[in-house]
Amino acid sequence: MKMEEVSVSSLDNSKLEALAQDILSDLVEDACLGLCFEVHRAVKQGYFFLDDTDQESMRDFIVDQPGLDVFGQVYNQWKNKECVCPNCSRSIAASRFAPHLEKCLGMGRNSSRIANRIVTGNNTNNKSESDQEDNDDVNDNDWSYGAEKK
């Protein structure tokens, strides 16, 4: 049956059914051909059988015991992870490392405000350098664990 521009309402039931059958067979053929190409490529590239595993051999690698992580290591949930700051070489809790590093490198949004305040203070009051350092320590919240409430 040739594809022509025909109004669907002008077709009788048998022609409409034949047209639907042709469309369905074309769709199924395209899907099968695509699957065949994918399988052929996977075999040629060598990754077709990668998902095949023996259940008995997989049991050696699966760790499903309480108190152990997925690698079989003892998992300590409350262990405090510590990081060393590359700028000042301080040991910092991992949960506070990003804020500390931001302040330590002077890249935070507050650091530019503090710098502007210090520059403005230098121009108007001519403070000594030790006063500026004290001001910097007041704004450093990295080591004030006692002030935080949980």
CSV table of N, CA and C in Angstrom, one decimal:
chain,number,residue,atom,x,y,z
A,1,MET,N,0.8,-1.2,0.0
A,1,MET,CA,0.0,0.0,0.0
A,1,MET,C,0.9,1.2,0.0
A,2,LYS,N,0.7,2.1,-1.0
A,2,LYS,CA,1.5,3.3,-1.1
A,2,LYS,C,0.9,4.4,-0.1
A,3,MET,N,1.8,5.2,0.4
A,3,MET,CA,1.4,6.3,1.3
A,3,MET,C,1.0,7.5,0.5
A,4,GLU,N,-0.2,7.8,0.6
A,4,GLU,CA,-0.7,9.0,-0.1
A,4,GLU,C,-1.4,9.9,0.9
A,5,GLU,N,-1.7,11.1,0.5
A,5,GLU,CA,-2.4,12.0,1.3
A,5,GLU,C,-3.9,11.6,1.1
A,6,VAL,N,-4.5,10.9,2.1
A,6,VAL,CA,-5.8,10.5,2.1
A,6,VAL,C,-6.5,10.9,3.4
A,7,SER,N,-7.7,11.3,3.4
A,7,SER,CA,-8.4,11.7,4.6
A,7,SER,C,-8.8,10.4,5.3
A,8,VAL,N,-8.6,10.3,6.6
A,8,VAL,CA,-8.9,9.1,7.4
A,8,VAL,C,-10.4,8.8,7.3
A,9,SER,N,-11.2,9.8,7.3
A,9,SER,CA,-12.6,9.6,7.3
A,9,SER,C,-13.2,9.0,6.0
A,10,SER,N,-12.4,9.2,4.9
A,10,SER,CA,-12.8,8.6,3.6
A,10,SER,C,-12.5,7.1,3.5
A,11,LEU,N,-11.6,6.6,4.4
A,11,LEU,CA,-11.2,5.2,4.3
A,11,LEU,C,-12.2,4.3,4.9
A,12,ASP,N,-12.4,3.1,4.3
A,12,ASP,CA,-13.3,2.1,5.0
A,12,ASP,C,-12.5,1.4,6.0
A,13,ASN,N,-13.1,0.5,6.7
A,13,ASN,CA,-12.6,-0.2,7.9
A,13,ASN,C,-11.4,-1.0,7.5
A,14,SER,N,-11.5,-1.8,6.4
A,14,SER,CA,-10.4,-2.7,6.0
A,14,SER,C,-9.1,-1.9,5.6
A,15,LYS,N,-9.3,-0.8,4.9
A,15,LYS,CA,-8.1,0.0,4.5
A,15,LYS,C,-7.5,0.7,5.8
A,16,LEU,N,-8.3,1.1,6.7
A,16,LEU,CA,-7.8,1.7,7.9
A,16,LEU,C,-7.0,0.7,8.7
A,17,GLU,N,-7.5,-0.5,8.8
A,17,GLU,CA,-6.9,-1.5,9.6
A,17,GLU,C,-5.5,-1.9,8.9
A,18,ALA,N,-5.5,-2.0,7.6
A,18,ALA,CA,-4.3,-2.3,6.9
A,18,ALA,C,-3.2,-1.2,7.1
A,19,LEU,N,-3.7,0.0,7.0
A,19,LEU,CA,-2.7,1.1,7.3
A,19,LEU,C,-2.2,1.1,8.7
A,20,ALA,N,-3.0,0.8,9.7
A,20,ALA,CA,-2.5,0.7,11.1
A,20,ALA,C,-1.6,-0.5,11.2
A,21,GLN,N,-1.8,-1.6,10.5
A,21,GLN,CA,-1.0,-2.7,10.6
A,21,GLN,C,0.4,-2.4,10.0
A,22,ASP,N,0.4,-1.7,8.9
A,22,ASP,CA,1.7,-1.3,8.2
A,22,ASP,C,2.5,-0.4,9.2
A,23,ILE,N,1.9,0.6,9.8
A,23,ILE,CA,2.6,1.5,10.7
A,23,ILE,C,3.1,0.7,11.9
A,24,LEU,N,2.3,-0.2,12.5
A,24,LEU,CA,2.8,-1.1,13.6
A,24,LEU,C,4.0,-1.9,13.2
A,25,SER,N,3.9,-2.5,12.0
A,25,SER,CA,5.0,-3.4,11.6
A,25,SER,C,6.3,-2.6,11.4
A,26,ASP,N,6.1,-1.4,10.8
A,26,ASP,CA,7.3,-0.5,10.7
A,26,ASP,C,8.0,-0.2,12.0
A,27,LEU,N,7.1,0.2,13.0
A,27,LEU,CA,7.6,0.5,14.3
A,27,LEU,C,8.3,-0.7,15.0
A,28,VAL,N,7.7,-1.9,14.9
A,28,VAL,CA,8.4,-3.1,15.5
A,28,VAL,C,9.7,-3.4,14.8
A,29,GLU,N,9.7,-3.3,13.4
A,29,GLU,CA,10.9,-3.6,12.7
A,29,GLU,C,12.0,-2.6,13.1
A,30,ASP,N,11.7,-1.3,13.2
A,30,ASP,CA,12.7,-0.3,13.6
A,30,ASP,C,13.3,-0.6,15.0
A,31,ALA,N,12.4,-1.0,15.9
A,31,ALA,CA,12.8,-1.3,17.3
A,31,ALA,C,13.7,-2.6,17.3
A,32,CYS,N,13.4,-3.6,16.5
A,32,CYS,CA,14.2,-4.8,16.5
A,32,CYS,C,15.5,-4.5,15.8
A,33,LEU,N,15.5,-3.8,14.8
A,33,LEU,CA,16.8,-3.5,14.1
A,33,LEU,C,17.7,-2.7,15.0
A,34,GLY,N,17.1,-1.7,15.7
A,34,GLY,CA,18.0,-0.9,16.7
A,34,GLY,C,18.6,-1.8,17.8
A,35,LEU,N,17.8,-2.8,18.3
A,35,LEU,CA,18.3,-3.7,19.3
A,35,LEU,C,19.4,-4.6,18.7
A,36,CYS,N,19.2,-5.0,17.5
A,36,CYS,CA,20.2,-5.9,16.8
A,36,CYS,C,21.5,-5.1,16.7
A,37,PHE,N,21.4,-3.8,16.3
A,37,PHE,CA,22.6,-3.0,16.1
A,37,PHE,C,23.3,-2.8,17.5
A,38,GLU,N,22.6,-2.6,18.5
A,38,GLU,CA,23.1,-2.4,19.9
A,38,GLU,C,23.9,-3.6,20.4
A,39,VAL,N,23.2,-4.8,20.2
A,39,VAL,CA,23.8,-6.1,20.6
A,39,VAL,C,25.1,-6.3,19.8
A,40,HIS,N,25.0,-6.1,18.5
A,40,HIS,CA,26.2,-6.4,17.6
A,40,HIS,C,27.4,-5.5,18.1
A,41,ARG,N,27.1,-4.2,18.3
A,41,ARG,CA,28.1,-3.3,18.7
A,41,ARG,C,28.7,-3.7,20.1
A,42,ALA,N,27.9,-4.1,21.0
A,42,ALA,CA,28.3,-4.5,22.3
A,42,ALA,C,29.2,-5.8,22.2
A,43,VAL,N,28.9,-6.7,21.4
A,43,VAL,CA,29.7,-7.9,21.2
A,43,VAL,C,31.0,-7.5,20.6
A,44,LYS,N,31.0,-6.7,19.6
A,44,LYS,CA,32.2,-6.3,18.9
A,44,LYS,C,33.2,-5.5,19.8
A,45,GLN,N,32.6,-4.6,20.7
A,45,GLN,CA,33.4,-3.8,21.6
A,45,GLN,C,33.8,-4.6,22.8
A,46,GLY,N,33.2,-5.7,23.1
A,46,GLY,CA,33.6,-6.6,24.2
A,46,GLY,C,32.9,-6.3,25.5
A,47,TYR,N,31.8,-5.6,25.5
A,47,TYR,CA,31.1,-5.3,26.8
A,47,TYR,C,29.8,-5.9,26.9
A,48,PHE,N,29.5,-6.9,26.1
A,48,PHE,CA,28.1,-7.5,26.1
A,48,PHE,C,27.9,-8.4,27.3
A,49,PHE,N,28.9,-9.1,27.7
A,49,PHE,CA,28.8,-10.0,28.9
A,49,PHE,C,29.3,-9.4,30.2
A,50,LEU,N,29.4,-8.2,30.3
A,50,LEU,CA,30.0,-7.6,31.5
A,50,LEU,C,29.0,-7.7,32.7
A,51,ASP,N,27.7,-7.7,32.4
A,51,ASP,CA,26.7,-7.8,33.5
A,51,ASP,C,26.5,-9.2,34.0
A,52,ASP,N,27.0,-10.2,33.3
A,52,ASP,CA,26.8,-11.6,33.8
A,52,ASP,C,27.8,-11.9,34.9
A,53,THR,N,27.2,-12.2,36.1
A,53,THR,CA,28.0,-12.6,37.2
A,53,THR,C,27.5,-13.8,37.9
A,54,ASP,N,28.3,-14.5,38.5
A,54,ASP,CA,27.9,-15.7,39.3
A,54,ASP,C,27.5,-15.2,40.7
A,55,GLN,N,26.3,-15.6,41.2
A,55,GLN,CA,25.8,-15.2,42.5
A,55,GLN,C,26.7,-15.7,43.6
A,56,GLU,N,27.3,-16.9,43.5
A,56,GLU,CA,28.2,-17.4,44.5
A,56,GLU,C,29.5,-16.6,44.6
A,57,SER,N,30.0,-16.2,43.5
A,57,SER,CA,31.3,-15.4,43.6
A,57,SER,C,31.0,-14.0,44.1
A,58,MET,N,29.8,-13.5,43.9
A,58,MET,CA,29.5,-12.1,44.3
A,58,MET,C,29.3,-12.1,45.9
A,59,ARG,N,29.0,-13.2,46.5
A,59,ARG,CA,28.8,-13.2,47.9
A,59,ARG,C,30.2,-12.9,48.7
A,60,ASP,N,31.3,-13.2,48.0
A,60,ASP,CA,32.6,-12.9,48.6
A,60,ASP,C,32.8,-11.4,48.7
A,61,PHE,N,32.2,-10.6,47.9
A,61,PHE,CA,32.5,-9.2,47.8
A,61,PHE,C,31.4,-8.3,48.5
A,62,ILE,N,30.3,-8.9,48.8
A,62,ILE,CA,29.2,-8.2,49.5
A,62,ILE,C,29.4,-8.2,51.0
A,63,VAL,N,29.4,-7.1,51.6
A,63,VAL,CA,29.5,-7.0,53.1
A,63,VAL,C,28.2,-6.5,53.6
A,64,ASP,N,27.5,-7.4,54.4
A,64,ASP,CA,26.2,-7.1,54.9
A,64,ASP,C,26.2,-7.4,56.4
A,65,GLN,N,27.1,-6.8,57.2
A,65,GLN,CA,27.1,-7.1,58.6
A,65,GLN,C,26.9,-5.8,59.4
A,66,PRO,N,26.3,-5.8,60.5
A,66,PRO,CA,26.1,-4.6,61.3
A,66,PRO,C,27.4,-4.1,61.8
A,67,GLY,N,27.6,-2.8,61.8
A,67,GLY,CA,28.8,-2.2,62.3
A,67,GLY,C,29.9,-2.1,61.3
A,68,LEU,N,29.7,-2.6,60.1
A,68,LEU,CA,30.8,-2.5,59.0
A,68,LEU,C,30.2,-1.7,57.9
A,69,ASP,N,31.1,-0.9,57.2
A,69,ASP,CA,30.6,-0.2,56.0
A,69,ASP,C,30.7,-1.1,54.8
A,70,VAL,N,30.4,-0.6,53.6
A,70,VAL,CA,30.3,-1.4,52.4
A,70,VAL,C,31.7,-2.0,52.0
A,71,PHE,N,32.8,-1.5,52.6
A,71,PHE,CA,34.1,-2.1,52.3
A,71,PHE,C,34.5,-3.1,53.3
A,72,GLY,N,33.7,-3.3,54.4
A,72,GLY,CA,34.1,-4.2,55.4
A,72,GLY,C,34.9,-3.6,56.5
A,73,GLN,N,35.1,-2.3,56.5
A,73,GLN,CA,35.8,-1.6,57.6
A,73,GLN,C,34.9,-1.2,58.7
A,74,VAL,N,35.4,-1.2,59.9
A,74,VAL,CA,34.6,-0.8,61.1
A,74,VAL,C,34.3,0.7,60.9
A,75,TYR,N,33.0,1.0,61.0
A,75,TYR,CA,32.5,2.3,60.8
A,75,TYR,C,32.2,3.0,62.1
A,76,ASN,N,33.0,4.1,62.3
A,76,ASN,CA,32.8,4.8,63.6
A,76,ASN,C,32.0,6.1,63.2
A,77,GLN,N,30.8,6.2,63.5
A,77,GLN,CA,29.9,7.3,63.1
A,77,GLN,C,30.3,8.6,63.8
A,78,TRP,N,30.8,8.5,65.0
A,78,TRP,CA,31.1,9.7,65.8
A,78,TRP,C,32.5,10.1,65.7
A,79,LYS,N,33.3,9.5,64.9
A,79,LYS,CA,34.7,9.9,64.8
A,79,LYS,C,34.8,11.3,64.2
A,80,ASN,N,35.6,12.1,64.8
A,80,ASN,CA,35.7,13.5,64.4
A,80,ASN,C,36.8,13.6,63.3
A,81,LYS,N,36.4,13.9,62.1
A,81,LYS,CA,37.3,14.0,61.0
A,81,LYS,C,38.0,15.4,61.0
A,82,GLU,N,39.3,15.4,60.8
A,82,GLU,CA,40.0,16.6,60.9
A,82,GLU,C,40.8,16.8,59.6
A,83,CYS,N,40.9,18.1,59.3
A,83,CYS,CA,41.6,18.5,58.0
A,83,CYS,C,42.6,19.5,58.5
A,84,VAL,N,43.7,19.6,57.7
A,84,VAL,CA,44.8,20.6,57.9
A,84,VAL,C,44.6,21.7,56.9
A,85,CYS,N,44.6,22.9,57.4
A,85,CYS,CA,44.5,24.1,56.5
A,85,CYS,C,45.8,24.2,55.7
A,86,PRO,N,45.7,24.3,54.4
A,86,PRO,CA,47.0,24.5,53.6
A,86,PRO,C,47.6,25.8,53.7
A,87,ASN,N,46.8,26.8,54.2
A,87,ASN,CA,47.3,28.2,54.3
A,87,ASN,C,48.0,28.4,55.7
A,88,CYS,N,47.3,28.0,56.8
A,88,CYS,CA,47.8,28.3,58.1
A,88,CYS,C,48.3,27.1,58.9
A,89,SER,N,48.1,25.9,58.3
A,89,SER,CA,48.5,24.6,58.9
A,89,SER,C,47.8,24.3,60.2
A,90,ARG,N,46.7,24.8,60.4
A,90,ARG,CA,45.9,24.5,61.6
A,90,ARG,C,45.1,23.2,61.4
A,91,SER,N,44.9,22.4,62.4
A,91,SER,CA,44.0,21.3,62.3
A,91,SER,C,42.6,21.7,62.6
A,92,ILE,N,41.6,21.5,61.7
A,92,ILE,CA,40.3,22.0,61.8
A,92,ILE,C,39.3,20.8,61.6
A,93,ALA,N,38.2,20.9,62.3
A,93,ALA,CA,37.1,19.9,62.1
A,93,ALA,C,36.6,20.0,60.6
A,94,ALA,N,36.3,18.8,60.0
A,94,ALA,CA,35.9,18.8,58.6
A,94,ALA,C,34.7,19.6,58.4
A,95,SER,N,33.8,19.6,59.4
A,95,SER,CA,32.6,20.4,59.2
A,95,SER,C,32.8,21.9,59.2
A,96,ARG,N,33.9,22.4,59.7
A,96,ARG,CA,34.3,23.8,59.7
A,96,ARG,C,35.4,24.2,58.7
A,97,PHE,N,35.8,23.2,57.9
A,97,PHE,CA,37.0,23.4,57.0
A,97,PHE,C,36.7,24.5,56.0
A,98,ALA,N,35.5,24.4,55.3
A,98,ALA,CA,35.2,25.3,54.2
A,98,ALA,C,35.1,26.7,54.7
A,99,PRO,N,34.3,27.0,55.8
A,99,PRO,CA,34.2,28.3,56.3
A,99,PRO,C,35.6,28.9,56.7
A,100,HIS,N,36.4,28.0,57.4
A,100,HIS,CA,37.7,28.5,57.8
A,100,HIS,C,38.6,28.8,56.6
A,101,LEU,N,38.6,28.0,55.6
A,101,LEU,CA,39.5,28.2,54.5
A,101,LEU,C,39.0,29.5,53.8
A,102,GLU,N,37.7,29.7,53.7
A,102,GLU,CA,37.2,31.0,53.1
A,102,GLU,C,37.7,32.2,53.8
A,103,LYS,N,37.7,32.1,55.1
A,103,LYS,CA,38.2,33.3,55.9
A,103,LYS,C,39.7,33.4,55.9
A,104,CYS,N,40.3,32.2,56.0
A,104,CYS,CA,41.8,32.2,56.0
A,104,CYS,C,42.4,32.7,54.8
A,105,LEU,N,41.8,32.5,53.6
A,105,LEU,CA,42.3,33.0,52.4
A,105,LEU,C,41.8,34.4,52.0
A,106,GLY,N,40.8,34.8,52.8
A,106,GLY,CA,40.3,36.2,52.6
A,106,GLY,C,39.4,36.3,51.4
A,107,MET,N,38.7,35.2,51.1
A,107,MET,CA,37.8,35.2,49.9
A,107,MET,C,36.4,35.3,50.2
A,108,GLY,N,36.0,35.3,51.4
A,108,GLY,CA,34.5,35.3,51.8
A,108,GLY,C,33.9,36.7,51.5
A,109,ARG,N,32.6,36.7,51.6
A,109,ARG,CA,31.9,37.9,51.3
A,109,ARG,C,32.1,38.9,52.4
A,110,ASN,N,32.3,38.4,53.7
A,110,ASN,CA,32.5,39.3,54.8
A,110,ASN,C,33.9,39.8,54.8
A,111,SER,N,34.9,39.1,54.2
A,111,SER,CA,36.3,39.6,54.2
A,111,SER,C,36.4,40.9,53.4
A,112,SER,N,35.7,41.1,52.3
A,112,SER,CA,35.8,42.3,51.6
A,112,SER,C,35.2,43.5,52.4
A,113,ARG,N,34.1,43.2,53.1
A,113,ARG,CA,33.5,44.2,54.0
A,113,ARG,C,34.5,44.6,55.1
A,114,ILE,N,35.1,43.6,55.7
A,114,ILE,CA,36.1,43.8,56.8
A,114,ILE,C,37.2,44.6,56.2
A,115,ALA,N,37.7,44.3,55.0
A,115,ALA,CA,38.8,45.0,54.4
A,115,ALA,C,38.5,46.4,54.2
A,116,ASN,N,37.3,46.7,53.7
A,116,ASN,CA,36.8,48.0,53.4
A,116,ASN,C,36.7,48.8,54.8
A,117,ARG,N,36.2,48.1,55.8
A,117,ARG,CA,36.1,48.8,57.1
A,117,ARG,C,37.5,49.1,57.7
A,118,ILE,N,38.4,48.2,57.5
A,118,ILE,CA,39.8,48.5,58.0
A,118,ILE,C,40.4,49.6,57.2
A,119,VAL,N,40.3,49.6,55.9
A,119,VAL,CA,40.9,50.7,55.1
A,119,VAL,C,40.2,52.0,55.4
A,120,THR,N,38.9,52.0,55.6
A,120,THR,CA,38.3,53.3,56.0
A,120,THR,C,38.7,53.7,57.4
A,121,GLY,N,38.9,52.8,58.3
A,121,GLY,CA,39.4,53.1,59.6
A,121,GLY,C,40.8,53.6,59.6
A,122,ASN,N,41.6,53.1,58.7
A,122,ASN,CA,43.0,53.6,58.6
A,122,ASN,C,43.0,55.0,58.1
A,123,ASN,N,42.2,55.3,57.2
A,123,ASN,CA,42.2,56.7,56.7
A,123,ASN,C,41.6,57.7,57.6
A,124,THR,N,40.7,57.3,58.5
A,124,THR,CA,40.1,58.3,59.4
A,124,THR,C,40.7,58.4,60.7
A,125,ASN,N,41.0,57.2,61.3
A,125,ASN,CA,41.4,57.2,62.7
A,125,ASN,C,42.9,56.9,62.9
A,126,ASN,N,43.6,56.5,61.8
A,126,ASN,CA,45.0,56.1,61.9
A,126,ASN,C,45.3,55.2,63.0
A,127,LYS,N,44.6,54.1,63.1
A,127,LYS,CA,44.8,53.1,64.1
A,127,LYS,C,46.1,52.4,64.0
A,128,SER,N,46.6,51.9,65.1
A,128,SER,CA,47.9,51.1,65.0
A,128,SER,C,47.6,49.7,64.4
A,129,GLU,N,48.6,49.0,63.9
A,129,GLU,CA,48.4,47.7,63.3
A,129,GLU,C,48.0,46.7,64.3
A,130,SER,N,48.4,46.8,65.6
A,130,SER,CA,47.9,45.8,66.5
A,130,SER,C,46.4,45.9,66.8
A,131,ASP,N,45.8,47.1,66.7
A,131,ASP,CA,44.4,47.3,66.8
A,131,ASP,C,43.7,46.6,65.7
A,132,GLN,N,44.2,46.7,64.5
A,132,GLN,CA,43.6,46.0,63.3
A,132,GLN,C,43.6,44.5,63.5
A,133,GLU,N,44.7,44.0,64.0
A,133,GLU,CA,44.8,42.5,64.2
A,133,GLU,C,43.8,42.1,65.2
A,134,ASP,N,43.6,42.9,66.3
A,134,ASP,CA,42.6,42.5,67.3
A,134,ASP,C,41.2,42.5,66.7
A,135,ASN,N,40.9,43.4,65.8
A,135,ASN,CA,39.6,43.5,65.1
A,135,ASN,C,39.4,42.3,64.2
A,136,ASP,N,40.5,41.8,63.6
A,136,ASP,CA,40.4,40.6,62.7
A,136,ASP,C,40.1,39.4,63.5
A,137,ASP,N,40.7,39.3,64.7
A,137,ASP,CA,40.5,38.1,65.6
A,137,ASP,C,39.0,38.1,66.1
A,138,VAL,N,38.4,39.2,66.3
A,138,VAL,CA,37.1,39.3,66.8
A,138,VAL,C,36.1,38.7,65.7
A,139,ASN,N,36.4,39.0,64.5
A,139,ASN,CA,35.5,38.5,63.4
A,139,ASN,C,35.8,37.1,62.9
A,140,ASP,N,36.8,36.4,63.5
A,140,ASP,CA,37.1,35.1,63.1
A,140,ASP,C,36.3,34.1,64.0
A,141,ASN,N,35.3,33.5,63.4
A,141,ASN,CA,34.4,32.6,64.2
A,141,ASN,C,34.8,31.1,64.1
A,142,ASP,N,35.9,30.8,63.5
A,142,ASP,CA,36.3,29.5,63.3
A,142,ASP,C,36.6,28.7,64.6
A,143,TRP,N,37.1,29.4,65.6
A,143,TRP,CA,37.5,28.8,66.8
A,143,TRP,C,36.6,29.1,68.0
A,144,SER,N,35.5,29.6,67.7
A,144,SER,CA,34.5,29.9,68.8
A,144,SER,C,33.4,28.8,68.9
A,145,TYR,N,33.8,27.6,69.2
A,145,TYR,CA,32.9,26.5,69.3
A,145,TYR,C,31.9,26.6,70.5
A,146,GLY,N,32.4,27.3,71.5
A,146,GLY,CA,31.6,27.4,72.7
A,146,GLY,C,30.4,28.3,72.5
A,147,ALA,N,30.5,29.2,71.6
A,147,ALA,CA,29.4,30.2,71.3
A,147,ALA,C,28.2,29.5,70.5
A,148,GLU,N,28.5,28.5,69.8
A,148,GLU,CA,27.5,27.8,69.0
A,148,GLU,C,26.6,26.9,69.9
A,149,LYS,N,25.3,27.0,69.6
A,149,LYS,CA,24.4,26.1,70.3
A,149,LYS,C,23.8,25.1,69.3
A,150,LYS,N,23.7,23.9,69.8
A,150,LYS,CA,23.2,22.8,68.9
A,150,LYS,C,21.8,22.4,69.3
